[in-house]
Amino acid sequence: MPDITTSIMKARRDQRLSDLEHLRRTSPMSDAVLDEVQGRHIRCGDRWLIDFASCNYLGFDCDPEIIGAIEPAVRRWGTHPSWSRLLGSPRIYPEIEERLAALLEAPDTLLLPTATLIHASVIPVLAGSGHVFVEATAHRTVYDGCVAARGQGATLQRFRGDRPDQLDAQLRAVPSGSSRLVCLDGVNSMSGNIPDVPRLAAICRNRGATLYLDDTHGFGIVGERRGDELCPYGARGNSVVRHTGETYDDIVLVGGFSKAYSSLLAFLALPTPPSRIC
């Protein structure tokens, strides 16, 4: 007789597959082939649609000046470097890192291909065999990185970002001497909301925890507050840490160039040189 847990999991998997098949059959925008792009207009067969869901937030993906500016770098370095960064980095990487650190006002930065790869590899390293606390609505890729950390010996708990006292109590209950990593989104990709970073950072510092912020949807859009800023998002697009007036003490910031800058690249901004933790 099959285990009841196995039966429940199989039923849930079958339901998900059934839902996906129903979506594929009934929705014209499921697994669609797009034949042409003109700005935010896309053609699918003989129908023109407007791409309201584009994640190219600033429209740089179709900017002819930016497209032209890329060509010299591609001619010099090729379309893709064939080495891992542990083996060697094209000169353009450290040059971008230096300029990025200045923009973010961060002690150090490290470029990697995608935020998903960063979460999967860095979260387990930072967590070790300690304790990981992930915000309940954090992006799935952040959660998956936390699950990977749990698989390597860490203890995983969830908390609510709008209930800082809950996080404080959970951190206080952790035995002394063990590492503590708190993971959450900067700008939430669905709501656009920003957490109370100063309060959460203060709790983490008080409890000896590192705050890990995924701001892939905020970088390039929200930035530092200034008296001459022209919009409520702030200036310079240098991410949620500067937007909320915080420092990088005990904070690891993850961001991506794909949303605002339409480029396949991501980064870590760190309070210490990346070689010490990655």
C-alpha angles and dihedrals in degrees: 000000000000119000111263092231091055090050092051092049091049091050091051092048091049090050092051091050090048091051092050092050090050090051091049092052099044108033120074090203096056111104089346123173112228114210103187141012127204108173106295093346116095129187121218109183106311095337124095116210134184115238102224090161097060114141091200087102099182098035094242092136090078100032108124093206092055093043089053093047091058095060099079092053092047091050091050100043105019127239094292134013111239097211134079113240090249088065101041144324128218109244089249090069098062089040091057091044092054093050091043093052089052092050094048093039086229127149093235143355136200124200121216131166101258141001089237090061090047093053093046094050107028102043093060090047093051093043098047109167092327133094129300124196116193124190113245095240098038117138114277093245090058090050091048090054089052091050088052088053090051089052088056095052107282124128114239128208134167128224139180116252091211090056105062091167089063091056091046091053092048092050091046090055093056113103114254118259097038124110120254125203123182115196128192144136124271104207106014109237094221105035102026089226122147120215123233092269097175093053095044091046091051091052091049093049092047091051097041095251132139117233112221112197124191104202099164090132095046104045111101092017110055120043148150120330115245136171092242098046114136099209138029091253090076129231138301096013091249095152141254099303092062092035090061094042094248132142128226094249105134090349127116112195123200119194140165136216094210100083104046101016100034093226128126100242137104137186150199120225109202142189089220135032109288093235089071095062108019 
